[in-house]
Amino acid sequence: MKSFNLDTTVTVCGGTPQEPINVSNSNDTYVVDTLVDLELPDITVTDSDGTVATVPSMENVVCTPSGQTSVRVSNSDDTYDVNTSVDLELPDSSVSNSNNSYVNALPATEDLALPNINFTDSDGTVTSVPSMEDIVATPFYTIILADGNTVLWVDSEENVTKNGANKVSVWGDKSSEGNDLLQATGASQPLYSTNGILFDGVNDFMKAIPFTLVQPEMVYIVFKQVTWSYTTRVFDGGSTNAMVLSQRPASPDLNIQVGGYSSSLSLDNTNLPVNTFGIARCLYDGVNSKFIIDNTTPVTGSVSTLSAGGFSLGARGGNSLHSNIEVKEVIIRKVADSATNEDLIYQYLSDKYLPTAEEVLASSDTVLWVDSEENVTKDASNLVSVWGDKSGNGNDLLQATGSAQPLYSTNGILFDGVNDFMKAVAFTLVQPEMVYIVFKQVTWTLNDRIYDGDGYLAMVISQAVSTPALNMHAGSSLNNTNLPVNTFGILRALYNGANSKLIINDTTPITGNVGTNNAGGFTIAKKGDSNSKFGNIEVKEIIIRKVADSATNETLIYQYLSDKYGI
C-alpha cells in the first residue's frame, strides 16, 4: 500500500521559483501535483508485517552548467540510487494543480523513467516502490491560443482541402471560430505542398467570409516572399486596405498600413530576405502599432484605425495586387498580446519552423569555424600547433614553430603579444565577409592586430586610436570602443564596402565604409602580410562566413555564442 501527499511548490536551480506539474507513475495508480526535482515529502509504505515506514522521495536536483540539457537527480540522503539524467529540453507547458487553482508556464519533461526504490522493511523484506515517471503537461501556447482571442488560425499541415492537382479550395480554421480561408474558383486556387501553401502572384488568393475584427489586431504569419513586386499584398483585411502587409518600398522591404499608404501612417521592415521563410508579427493598434520580423528589433509607430473586418491572403481585400508568397501558418488574434503571450506564441512558431544556429552554421556559407573546446592539437606544455576547422572546409589555423605557438587553457587560446600567431593556408574569401569572434584584449597596444586576412590590410581588426578602441579596416575604417581590456566579448564584423558594420556584444552597431579589400584567408593575432603587430589576446571561438548574414541568422549565431559563453 502506498500513500502520497505530494501537492507542493518548491524553489530549485539557483533560487529560480518553479511551479508544480502533473506527475503520475507508469501505471497511473497515483497522480501527484509537484515539481520533478524536488523537496518531496516521504513516501509512506506499509511493509509485510504491517509496520508503516517511510522512504525518502527524490529531491536535491542540481542544474548542470549553462547550455546543458539535463540535471542530476538524487534522493536527500543517498540511501538509494536514483541518479539519472533528466532531459529538460522541452517547450514550456501549461500546468495546473489538482483543483485547478493555478495555471503557469514552466519547462517540463515527459518521462523520468526512474528505477523503483527498494525499501528493506523491519523484518528484512524488500519492498519495491515505483518512482515517479510519465510526466504529462499541455503546451502552454495552446492554452493562450484557446483563450477566446484567437479568431483565425490556419496551418498548412492541417485541415487543407485540395483536389488531385493539390489546388486548395478550403484552408480550415483550427481556432473553432469557423473563419476558414476559401477559394472556389479553380484558376485562383493556390498550390499545396509539404513546404506550405503557394500563391502564384498572378491570380491566386484566399479569403474568409467577413467577420468582426477591430483594432487591436495581432497577426502572426510564417511565410516567404518567393518573389518581390512593388505594392503587392501579402495579406489584407476583409476589404481593400483594411489591414495590409505589402511589399514596398524597395526589395526586400515589407510595409504594414491601414486605409491606404501614407509614409507617416505605415511601418517598414527590411529584415526578411526574398525566398527566405520568416515569422512576421504585425500589431495594428493605431499609435501603438508594431512590426517585427523573426526576433529582430521591433519597428514601432502609427497606422490608421480602420478595422479589418475579415482576412484576405495573397491579394488585396478587393482581389488585386496578388503576391507570390508561400505560407506555412497564420494566427490572428483580436488583442494586443502581452509580452509574455506574444513571446510564447512566437517561440512556438520559431521552434516549429525556423532553423537553429547550428543548422545555419552547418551551411556552405561558413568557411572557417574554430572552437577552443574542440579540435585543438597541443603538446605536453599546452602549446597549440593546430586549431582544427570544424566547418568541414579544412581551413585549420596552423603554427609549426614552437616559439610562436599560443597557449591552450580551459579559458581559450592565449596569444602572448610577442610572437604568437596562427594562420590558415590561403583560401578564397571575398566580400561580403562576416566574422564572429569571442575574445578578450589581455593588454592593449596601439596598432596590434586581433586578426587580419591573408595579406596587407585584407580584413583587419586592430587596437587603434586609444584604449580600449578597436578598428575595423579593409582599405578604410570604423572604430568601436565597447570592449574593455581584459573582458571577454563577442565581436561581429561585416566587411561589405559601404554597407559594413562593427558590433561589440549587443551594443549599437557602428556602420559605414571599411573599403573593398578581400581577405583571401585568415590570420589571428598579427598582421596578415608580416610578422609584426602581435596581439596579446585570448580567444574562445571564431566563425567566418562568406555572406552578409540576414538579421535573423545573425541574431541566431550571436545568441548561440552569448548563451554558450554567458556574455
XYZ file of C-alpha atoms in Angstrom, residues 60-255:
196
model
C 18.047 17.910 -4.417
C 18.129 18.420 -8.161
C 21.345 20.163 -9.202
C 21.322 22.062 -12.501
C 24.273 21.359 -14.760
C 26.210 24.279 -16.316
C 24.504 26.661 -18.730
C 23.907 25.156 -22.131
C 23.431 21.592 -20.876
C 20.125 19.793 -21.310
C 19.914 17.618 -18.225
C 20.023 17.709 -14.438
C 21.194 15.125 -11.926
C 18.591 13.687 -9.586
C 19.314 12.005 -6.280
C 17.485 11.444 -3.033
C 18.159 13.527 0.050
C 20.429 11.133 1.930
C 21.724 8.936 -0.920
C 20.424 5.761 0.741
C 19.137 4.598 -2.604
C 20.439 5.207 -6.081
C 18.196 7.154 -8.410
C 20.985 9.157 -10.053
C 19.881 9.769 -13.603
C 19.824 12.412 -16.298
C 16.515 14.199 -16.762
C 16.017 15.793 -20.171
C 14.592 19.294 -19.753
C 14.994 20.444 -23.366
C 11.255 20.720 -23.896
C 8.871 23.578 -24.693
C 7.099 25.458 -21.957
C 3.969 23.778 -20.703
C 0.747 24.827 -19.078
C 0.239 23.172 -15.737
C -2.335 23.201 -13.010
C -2.658 21.573 -9.640
C -5.311 19.012 -8.832
C -8.018 21.587 -8.099
C -7.049 23.918 -10.980
C -6.289 26.816 -8.672
C -3.367 27.991 -10.797
C -2.071 27.788 -14.358
C 1.571 28.541 -15.061
C 4.266 28.154 -17.691
C 7.438 26.233 -16.987
C 9.946 23.934 -18.659
C 8.591 20.384 -18.437
C 9.729 16.873 -19.278
C 7.869 13.791 -20.404
C 9.333 10.723 -18.740
C 11.893 10.376 -15.956
C 11.998 6.601 -16.446
C 13.417 6.212 -12.943
C 14.054 2.825 -11.346
C 11.957 1.622 -8.462
C 13.024 2.494 -4.929
C 13.917 -0.671 -2.978
C 12.996 -0.420 0.710
C 14.006 -3.037 3.285
C 11.348 -3.211 5.986
C 11.724 -4.107 9.686
C 11.598 -7.874 9.181
C 14.033 -7.869 6.263
C 11.516 -7.997 3.438
C 12.456 -5.851 0.444
C 9.563 -3.775 -0.898
C 9.791 -2.121 -4.300
C 8.130 1.312 -4.527
C 7.577 2.829 -8.010
C 9.361 6.120 -8.577
C 7.687 8.972 -10.416
C 7.627 8.829 -14.182
C 5.460 9.623 -17.186
C 5.054 13.334 -16.611
C 2.275 14.824 -18.725
C 1.784 18.525 -19.429
C -0.092 20.594 -22.017
C 1.992 23.014 -24.162
C 1.333 26.498 -22.868
C 0.845 28.161 -26.264
C -2.238 26.004 -26.830
C -3.805 27.460 -23.683
C -3.108 31.007 -24.910
C -4.455 30.339 -28.392
C -7.640 28.863 -26.883
C -8.264 31.900 -24.634
C -11.086 33.288 -26.810
C -8.920 35.925 -28.522
C -7.810 33.785 -31.469
C -10.205 34.456 -34.352
C -8.400 32.648 -37.173
C -5.655 30.001 -37.154
C -4.604 28.080 -40.256
C -1.740 25.608 -40.503
C -0.581 24.125 -43.817
C -0.127 20.750 -42.106
C -3.808 20.504 -41.088
C -7.347 20.984 -42.409
C -6.368 21.607 -46.045
C -8.972 20.626 -48.669
C -7.288 20.108 -52.069
C -8.002 18.357 -55.356
C -5.921 15.799 -57.252
C -3.678 18.578 -58.566
C -3.079 19.847 -54.995
C -5.091 23.020 -55.646
C -6.537 24.301 -52.359
C -10.204 25.225 -52.071
C -10.539 25.335 -48.256
C -7.887 26.052 -45.650
C -9.699 25.189 -42.448
C -9.644 27.415 -39.390
C -8.482 25.484 -36.310
C -9.453 28.273 -33.899
C -13.036 26.964 -33.547
C -14.353 30.306 -34.877
C -15.067 28.787 -38.305
C -13.245 31.512 -40.254
C -11.962 29.174 -42.981
C -9.997 30.602 -45.895
C -11.882 29.823 -49.094
C -11.347 29.806 -52.852
C -13.980 28.165 -55.052
C -12.540 29.334 -58.404
C -10.064 26.768 -59.678
C -7.882 29.267 -61.541
C -7.366 31.265 -58.323
C -6.644 28.358 -56.014
C -3.146 28.265 -54.519
C -0.974 25.137 -54.629
C -0.433 22.865 -51.635
C 2.979 21.331 -50.950
C 4.772 19.978 -47.907
C 6.543 23.371 -47.663
C 3.324 25.388 -47.371
C 0.563 26.941 -49.489
C 1.999 28.624 -52.605
C 0.301 31.709 -54.110
C 1.421 32.373 -57.696
C 1.394 36.194 -57.734
C -0.928 36.214 -60.756
C -4.451 35.492 -59.523
C -4.222 33.135 -56.526
C -5.778 34.262 -53.255
C -7.954 33.000 -50.390
C -10.460 34.879 -48.280
C -12.571 34.321 -45.191
C -16.252 35.208 -45.040
C -16.342 38.663 -43.332
C -16.210 38.503 -39.545
C -15.858 41.008 -36.726
C -12.232 42.095 -36.333
C -11.475 45.524 -34.897
C -8.252 47.026 -33.589
C -6.205 45.984 -31.717
C -5.485 43.185 -34.219
C -2.426 40.920 -33.966
C -1.279 38.807 -36.912
C 1.442 36.140 -36.774
C 2.382 34.734 -40.184
C 5.083 32.259 -41.213
C 5.846 32.807 -44.894
C 8.404 33.629 -47.534
C 8.408 36.144 -50.364
C 9.064 33.867 -53.354
C 9.476 36.981 -55.484
C 9.136 40.694 -54.696
C 6.880 43.069 -56.636
C 6.114 46.660 -55.616
C 2.802 47.173 -53.693
C 1.605 43.548 -53.939
C -0.246 42.310 -50.856
C 0.885 39.501 -48.570
C -2.440 39.911 -46.805
C -5.252 42.393 -46.221
C -8.445 42.639 -44.217
C -11.892 41.782 -45.468
C -11.982 44.847 -47.734
C -9.359 46.867 -49.594
C -6.583 48.336 -47.400
C -8.289 47.267 -44.155
C -5.248 45.504 -42.601
C -2.322 45.436 -45.034
C 1.042 43.721 -45.214
C 2.521 44.692 -48.578
C 5.794 44.625 -50.498
C 7.133 48.190 -50.518
C 9.045 50.495 -50.864
C 12.036 48.512 -52.277
C 13.081 44.843 -52.271
C 13.012 43.067 -49.852
C 11.069 45.579 -47.742
C 7.671 44.896 -46.224
C 5.185 47.500 -45.033
